CSV table of C-alpha atoms and ligand atoms in Angstrom, one decimal:
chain,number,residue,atom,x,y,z
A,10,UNK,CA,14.2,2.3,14.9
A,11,UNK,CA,11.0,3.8,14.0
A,12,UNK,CA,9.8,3.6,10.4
A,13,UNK,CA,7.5,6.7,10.8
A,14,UNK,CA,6.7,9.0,13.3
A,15,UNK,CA,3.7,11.6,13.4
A,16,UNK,CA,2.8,13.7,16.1
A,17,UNK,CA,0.2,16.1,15.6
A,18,UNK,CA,0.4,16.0,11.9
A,19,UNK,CA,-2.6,18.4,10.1
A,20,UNK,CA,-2.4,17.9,6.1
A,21,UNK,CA,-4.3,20.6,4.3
A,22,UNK,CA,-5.3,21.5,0.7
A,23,UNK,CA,-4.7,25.1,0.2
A,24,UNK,CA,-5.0,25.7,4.0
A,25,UNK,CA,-7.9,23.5,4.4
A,26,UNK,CA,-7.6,20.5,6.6
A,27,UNK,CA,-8.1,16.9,4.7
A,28,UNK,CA,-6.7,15.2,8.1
A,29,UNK,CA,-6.3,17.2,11.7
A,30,UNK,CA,-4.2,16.2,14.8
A,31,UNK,CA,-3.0,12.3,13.3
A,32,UNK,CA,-0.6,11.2,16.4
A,33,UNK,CA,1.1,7.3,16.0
A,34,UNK,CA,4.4,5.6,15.3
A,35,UNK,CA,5.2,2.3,13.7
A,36,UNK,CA,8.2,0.5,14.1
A,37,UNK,CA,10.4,-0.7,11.2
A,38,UNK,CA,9.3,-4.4,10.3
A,39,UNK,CA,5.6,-3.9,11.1
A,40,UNK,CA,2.9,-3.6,8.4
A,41,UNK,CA,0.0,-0.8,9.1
A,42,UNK,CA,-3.7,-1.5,7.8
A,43,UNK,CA,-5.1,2.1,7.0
A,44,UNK,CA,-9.0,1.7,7.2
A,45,UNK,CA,-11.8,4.8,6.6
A,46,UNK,CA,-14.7,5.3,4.7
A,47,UNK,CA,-13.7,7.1,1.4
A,48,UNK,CA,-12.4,10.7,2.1
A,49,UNK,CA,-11.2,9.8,5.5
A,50,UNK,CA,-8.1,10.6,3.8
A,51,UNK,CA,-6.3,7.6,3.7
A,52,UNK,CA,-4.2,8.3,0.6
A,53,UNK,CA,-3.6,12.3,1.7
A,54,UNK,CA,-1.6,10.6,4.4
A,55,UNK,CA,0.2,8.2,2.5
A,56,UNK,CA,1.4,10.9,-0.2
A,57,UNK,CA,2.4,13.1,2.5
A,58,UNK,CA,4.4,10.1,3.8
A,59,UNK,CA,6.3,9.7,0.7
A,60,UNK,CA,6.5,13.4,-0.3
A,61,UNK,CA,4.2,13.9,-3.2
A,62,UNK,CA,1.7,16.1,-0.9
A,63,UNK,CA,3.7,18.6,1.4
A,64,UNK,CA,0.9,20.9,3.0
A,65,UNK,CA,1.3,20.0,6.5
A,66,UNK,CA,1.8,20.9,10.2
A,67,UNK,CA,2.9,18.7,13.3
A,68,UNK,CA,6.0,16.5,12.8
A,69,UNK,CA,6.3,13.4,10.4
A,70,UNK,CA,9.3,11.6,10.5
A,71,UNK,CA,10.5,8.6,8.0
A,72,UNK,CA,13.3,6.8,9.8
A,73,UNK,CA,14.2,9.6,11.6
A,74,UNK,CA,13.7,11.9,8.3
A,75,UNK,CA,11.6,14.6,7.0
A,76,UNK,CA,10.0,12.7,4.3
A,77,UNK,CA,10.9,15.0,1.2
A,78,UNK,CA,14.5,13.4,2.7
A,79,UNK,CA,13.9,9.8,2.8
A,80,UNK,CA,12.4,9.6,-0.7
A,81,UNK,CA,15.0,6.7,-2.0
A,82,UNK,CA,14.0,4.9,1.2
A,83,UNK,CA,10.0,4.7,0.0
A,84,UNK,CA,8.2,2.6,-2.6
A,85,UNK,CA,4.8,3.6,-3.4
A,86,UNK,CA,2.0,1.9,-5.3
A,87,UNK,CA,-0.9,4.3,-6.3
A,88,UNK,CA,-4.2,3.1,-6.5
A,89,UNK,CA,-4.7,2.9,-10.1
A,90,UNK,CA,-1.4,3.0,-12.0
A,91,UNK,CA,-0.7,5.7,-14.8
A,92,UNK,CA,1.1,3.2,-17.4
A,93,UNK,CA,-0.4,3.9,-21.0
A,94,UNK,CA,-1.3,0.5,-22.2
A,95,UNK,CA,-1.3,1.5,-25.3
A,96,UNK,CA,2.3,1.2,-24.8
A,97,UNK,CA,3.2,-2.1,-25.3
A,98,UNK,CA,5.5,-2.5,-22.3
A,99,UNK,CA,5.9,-5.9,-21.5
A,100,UNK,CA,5.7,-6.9,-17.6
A,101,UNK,CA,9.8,-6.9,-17.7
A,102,UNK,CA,9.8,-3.2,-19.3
A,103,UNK,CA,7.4,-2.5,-16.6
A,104,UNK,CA,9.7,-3.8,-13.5
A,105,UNK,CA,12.5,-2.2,-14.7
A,106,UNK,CA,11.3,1.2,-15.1
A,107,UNK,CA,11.3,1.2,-11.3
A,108,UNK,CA,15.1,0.7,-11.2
A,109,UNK,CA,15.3,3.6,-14.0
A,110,UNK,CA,13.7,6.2,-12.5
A,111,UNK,CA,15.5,5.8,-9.2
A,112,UNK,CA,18.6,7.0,-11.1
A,113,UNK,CA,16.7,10.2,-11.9
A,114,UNK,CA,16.1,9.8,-16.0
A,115,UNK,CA,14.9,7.6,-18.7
A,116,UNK,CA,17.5,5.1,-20.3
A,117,UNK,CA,17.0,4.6,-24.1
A,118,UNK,CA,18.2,0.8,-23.7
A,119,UNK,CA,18.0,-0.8,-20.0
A,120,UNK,CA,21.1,-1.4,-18.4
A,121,UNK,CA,21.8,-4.9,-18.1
A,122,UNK,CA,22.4,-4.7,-15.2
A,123,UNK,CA,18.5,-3.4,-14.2
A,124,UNK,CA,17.1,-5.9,-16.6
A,125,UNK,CA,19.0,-8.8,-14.6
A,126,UNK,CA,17.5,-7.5,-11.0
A,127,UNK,CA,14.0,-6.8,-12.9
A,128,UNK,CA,14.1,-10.7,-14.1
A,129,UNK,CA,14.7,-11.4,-10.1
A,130,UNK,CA,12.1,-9.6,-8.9
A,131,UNK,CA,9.6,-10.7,-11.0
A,132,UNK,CA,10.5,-13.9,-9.6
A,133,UNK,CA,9.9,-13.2,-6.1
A,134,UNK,CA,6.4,-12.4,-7.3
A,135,UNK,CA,5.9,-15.7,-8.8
A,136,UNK,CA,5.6,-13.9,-12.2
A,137,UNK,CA,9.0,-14.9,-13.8
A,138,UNK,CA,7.0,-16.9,-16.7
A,139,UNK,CA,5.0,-14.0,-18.0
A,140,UNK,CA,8.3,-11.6,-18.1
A,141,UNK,CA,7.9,-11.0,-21.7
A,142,UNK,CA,4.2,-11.0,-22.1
A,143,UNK,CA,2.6,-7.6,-22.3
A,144,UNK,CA,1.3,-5.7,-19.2
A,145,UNK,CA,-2.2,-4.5,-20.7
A,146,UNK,CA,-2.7,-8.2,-21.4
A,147,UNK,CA,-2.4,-9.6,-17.8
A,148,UNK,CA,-4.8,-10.6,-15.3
A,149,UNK,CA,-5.7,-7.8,-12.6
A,150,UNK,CA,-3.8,-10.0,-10.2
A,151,UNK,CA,-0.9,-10.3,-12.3
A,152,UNK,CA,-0.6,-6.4,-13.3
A,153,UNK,CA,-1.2,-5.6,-9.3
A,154,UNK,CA,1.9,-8.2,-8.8
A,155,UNK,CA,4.3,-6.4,-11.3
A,156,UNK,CA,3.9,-3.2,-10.0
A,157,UNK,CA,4.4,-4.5,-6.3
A,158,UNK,CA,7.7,-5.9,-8.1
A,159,UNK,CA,8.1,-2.5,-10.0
A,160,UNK,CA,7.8,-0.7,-6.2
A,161,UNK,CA,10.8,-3.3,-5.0
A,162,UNK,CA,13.2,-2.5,-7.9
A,163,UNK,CA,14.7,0.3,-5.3
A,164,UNK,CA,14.9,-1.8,-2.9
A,165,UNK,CA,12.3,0.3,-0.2
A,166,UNK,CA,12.9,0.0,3.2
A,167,UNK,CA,8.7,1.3,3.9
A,168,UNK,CA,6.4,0.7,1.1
A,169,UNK,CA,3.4,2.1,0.9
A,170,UNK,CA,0.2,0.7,-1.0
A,171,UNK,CA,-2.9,2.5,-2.0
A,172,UNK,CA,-5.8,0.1,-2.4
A,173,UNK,CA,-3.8,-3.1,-3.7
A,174,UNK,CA,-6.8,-5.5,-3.5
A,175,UNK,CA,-9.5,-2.7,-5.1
A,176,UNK,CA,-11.1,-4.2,-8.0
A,177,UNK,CA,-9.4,-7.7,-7.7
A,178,UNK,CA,-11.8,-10.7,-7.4
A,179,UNK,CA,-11.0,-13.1,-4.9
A,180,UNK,CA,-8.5,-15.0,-6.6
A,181,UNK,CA,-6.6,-12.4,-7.5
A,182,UNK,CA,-7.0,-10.6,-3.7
A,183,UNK,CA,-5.1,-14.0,-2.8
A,184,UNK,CA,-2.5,-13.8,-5.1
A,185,UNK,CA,-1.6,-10.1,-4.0
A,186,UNK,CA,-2.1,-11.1,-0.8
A,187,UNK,CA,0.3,-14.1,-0.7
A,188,UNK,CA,2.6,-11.4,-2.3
A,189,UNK,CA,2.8,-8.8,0.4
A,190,UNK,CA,3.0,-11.5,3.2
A,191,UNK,CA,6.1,-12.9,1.5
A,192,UNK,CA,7.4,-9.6,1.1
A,193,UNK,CA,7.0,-8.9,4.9
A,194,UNK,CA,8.3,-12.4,6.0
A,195,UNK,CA,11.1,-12.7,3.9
A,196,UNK,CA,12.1,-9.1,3.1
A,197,UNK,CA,11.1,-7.7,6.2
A,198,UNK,CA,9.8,-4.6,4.7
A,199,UNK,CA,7.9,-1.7,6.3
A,200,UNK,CA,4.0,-1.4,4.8
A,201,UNK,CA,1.3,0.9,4.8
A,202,UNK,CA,-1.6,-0.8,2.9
A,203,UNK,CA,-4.7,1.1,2.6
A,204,UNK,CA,-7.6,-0.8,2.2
A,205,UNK,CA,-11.2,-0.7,1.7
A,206,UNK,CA,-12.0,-4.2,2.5
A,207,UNK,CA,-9.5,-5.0,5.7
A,208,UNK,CA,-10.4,-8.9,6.6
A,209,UNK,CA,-8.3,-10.4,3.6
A,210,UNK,CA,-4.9,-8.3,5.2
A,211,UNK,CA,-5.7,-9.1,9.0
A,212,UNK,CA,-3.3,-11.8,8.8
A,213,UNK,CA,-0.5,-9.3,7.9
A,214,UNK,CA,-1.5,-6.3,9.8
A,215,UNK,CA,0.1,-5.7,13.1
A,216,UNK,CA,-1.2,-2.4,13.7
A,217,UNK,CA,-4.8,-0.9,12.5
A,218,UNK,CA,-5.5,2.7,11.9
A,219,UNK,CA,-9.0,3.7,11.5
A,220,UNK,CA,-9.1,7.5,9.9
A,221,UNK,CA,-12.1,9.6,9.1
A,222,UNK,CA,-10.6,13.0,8.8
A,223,UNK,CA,-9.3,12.7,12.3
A,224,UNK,CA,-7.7,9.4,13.9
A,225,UNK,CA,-10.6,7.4,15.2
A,226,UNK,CA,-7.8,4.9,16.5
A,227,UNK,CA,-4.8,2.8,16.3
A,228,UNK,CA,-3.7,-0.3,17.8
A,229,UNK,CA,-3.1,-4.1,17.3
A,230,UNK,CA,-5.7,-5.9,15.5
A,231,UNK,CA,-7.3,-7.1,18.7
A,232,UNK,CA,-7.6,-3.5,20.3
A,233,UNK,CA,-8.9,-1.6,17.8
A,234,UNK,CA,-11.3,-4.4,15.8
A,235,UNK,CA,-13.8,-4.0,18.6
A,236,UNK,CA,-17.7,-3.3,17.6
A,237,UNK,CA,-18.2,0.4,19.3
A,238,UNK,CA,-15.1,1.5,17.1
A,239,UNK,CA,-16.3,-0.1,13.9
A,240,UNK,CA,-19.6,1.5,14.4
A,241,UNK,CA,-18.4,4.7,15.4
A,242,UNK,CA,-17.1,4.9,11.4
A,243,UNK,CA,-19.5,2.4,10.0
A,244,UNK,CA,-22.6,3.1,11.3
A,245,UNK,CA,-24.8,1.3,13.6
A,246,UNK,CA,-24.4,-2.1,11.0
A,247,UNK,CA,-21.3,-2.5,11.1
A,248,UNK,CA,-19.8,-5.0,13.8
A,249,UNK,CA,-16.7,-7.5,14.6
A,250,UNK,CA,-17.2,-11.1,14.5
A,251,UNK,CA,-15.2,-13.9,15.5
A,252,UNK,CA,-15.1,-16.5,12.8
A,253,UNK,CA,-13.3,-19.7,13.3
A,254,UNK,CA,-11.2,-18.3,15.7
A,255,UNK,CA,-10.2,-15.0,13.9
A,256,UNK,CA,-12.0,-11.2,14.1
A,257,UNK,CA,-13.6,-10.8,10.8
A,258,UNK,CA,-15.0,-6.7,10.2
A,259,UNK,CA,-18.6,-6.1,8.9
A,260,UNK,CA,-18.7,-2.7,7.3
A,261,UNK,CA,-20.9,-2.9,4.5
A,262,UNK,CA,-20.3,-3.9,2.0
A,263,UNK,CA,-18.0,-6.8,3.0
A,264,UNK,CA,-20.0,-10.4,3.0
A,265,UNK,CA,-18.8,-13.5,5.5
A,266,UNK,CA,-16.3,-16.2,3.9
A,267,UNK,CA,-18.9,-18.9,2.6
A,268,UNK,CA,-18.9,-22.3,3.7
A,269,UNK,CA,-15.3,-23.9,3.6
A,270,UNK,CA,-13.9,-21.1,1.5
A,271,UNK,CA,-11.5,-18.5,2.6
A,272,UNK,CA,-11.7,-14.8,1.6
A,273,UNK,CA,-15.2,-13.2,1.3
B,9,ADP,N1,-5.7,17.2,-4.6
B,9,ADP,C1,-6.7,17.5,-3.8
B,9,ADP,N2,-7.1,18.8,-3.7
B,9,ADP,C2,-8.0,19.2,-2.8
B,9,ADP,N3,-8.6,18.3,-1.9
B,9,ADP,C3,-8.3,17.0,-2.0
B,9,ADP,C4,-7.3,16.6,-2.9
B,9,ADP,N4,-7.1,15.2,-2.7
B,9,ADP,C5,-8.0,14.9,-1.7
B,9,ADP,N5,-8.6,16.0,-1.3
B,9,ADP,C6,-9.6,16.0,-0.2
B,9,ADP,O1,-9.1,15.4,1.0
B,9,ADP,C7,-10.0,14.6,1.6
B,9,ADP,C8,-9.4,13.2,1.8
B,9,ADP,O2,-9.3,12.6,0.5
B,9,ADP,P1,-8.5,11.2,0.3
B,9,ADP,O3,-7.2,11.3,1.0
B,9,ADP,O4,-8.4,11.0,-1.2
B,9,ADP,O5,-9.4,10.2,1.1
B,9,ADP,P2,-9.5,8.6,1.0
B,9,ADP,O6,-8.2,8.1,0.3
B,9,ADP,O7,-9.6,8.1,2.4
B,9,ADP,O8,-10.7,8.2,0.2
B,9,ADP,C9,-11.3,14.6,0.8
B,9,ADP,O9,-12.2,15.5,1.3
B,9,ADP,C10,-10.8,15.1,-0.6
B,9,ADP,O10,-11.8,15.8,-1.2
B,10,MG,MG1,-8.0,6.9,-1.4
């Protein structure tokens, strides 16, 4: 089954084109890398994918739907999340709002039974110990985790990420990272991941889309991570480098792993 299907697909704002003739499929299981300098329009196309943008021409399909039609079958993580924290929602209350608003309005109490499937969740993110610490008072890491748990409370079958390791340090890109590799392995979830900074994700990625208003390309790793198609975005700087056995992407303002350290 295909997880998405675009053919075509032109995604305007108010008639003018932010993204023009986008062609690809992914396959249910696989996790997408969506790679482009900044207004490539890398987050038009996820929130046309999960219906919070519908301006658009061409087809786009969500397992087999149009996506205003698959909504309950999408988890999306924004880029920066719009959670007052001067609310002080603790990282439980924050999991289980995603099983609230699935049922289309805000609960006075939480139903048990949310709470109970909130507490499991933040589990499966390795967060069960801070359930009832507040959210404004975690690490970046941590926060980035309990919304990744808050996006799972629906159970998705294609979840779609917005910048997940923006503004994380290293550590914290780890953590995250070790998150949404569990959450392929074990859950077998579809992802599109946005990201500015691709080489912590290649290990997850199975297929790489390059955008920059247009598609540029899309592949496996090993087909589209090749120097004349880095540049082609990048600039004449950029390049592809094998490091210990594994392609490693120089766009900028990414910096080799040092010396017995993973990461950047
Ligand atoms: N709400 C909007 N209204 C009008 N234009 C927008 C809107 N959101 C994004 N755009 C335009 O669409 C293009 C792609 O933006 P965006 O999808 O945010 O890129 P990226 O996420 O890759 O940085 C940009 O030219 C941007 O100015
Ligand atoms: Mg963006």
């Amino acid at each position: 089954m295909k997880a998405i299907v675009a053919e075509n697909l032109t995604i305007t704002y108010d008639g003018k084109p932010a993204l023009e003739g986008v062609s690809f499929s992914l396959d249910e299981g696989e996790t997408l890398l969506l790679l482009g300098p900044n207004g490539a329009g890398k987050t038009t196309l996820l929130r046309t994918i999960a219906c919070f943008h519908r301006e658009y021409t061409g087809r786009l399909e969500v397992f087999g739907r149009e996506p205003c039609d698959a909504r309950e079958l999408i988890g999306y993580v924004p880029q920066s999340h719009s959670l007052n924290e001067r609310v002080p929602l603790t990282a439980l209350d924050v999991v289980a709002m995603g099983g609230l608003y699935r049922r289309g309005f805000v609960h006075f109490r939480i139903p048990r039974e949310i709470l109970e499937k909130a507490e499991e969740v933040l589990g499966f993110v390795g967060l069960a110990h801070v359930r009832d610490r507040l959210f404004r008072e975690l690490s970046g890491g941590q926060k980035q985790r309990v919304l990744l748990a808050r996006a799972l409370m629906s159970d998705p079958k294609l979840l779609l990420l917005d910048e997940p390791l923006s503004a994380l340090d290293p550590s914290a890109r780890a953590e995250v990272t070790g998150v949404l590799s569990k959450i392929k392995r074990e859950r077998g979830i579809t992802m599109v991941i946005t990201t500015h900074d691709i080489n912590p994700l290649l290990e997850i990625g199975d297929r790489i889309m390059l955008l920059n208003r247009r598609l540029i390309a899309f592949g496996r790793p090993e087909e589209v991570l090749r120097d004349s198609i880095i540049k082609s975005v990048y600039g004449p700087l950029a390049r592809v480098i094998p490091v210990g056995g594994k392609l490693f992407c120089i766009t900028g303002d990414v910096h080799l792993p040092r010396k017995g350290g993973g990461g950047r």
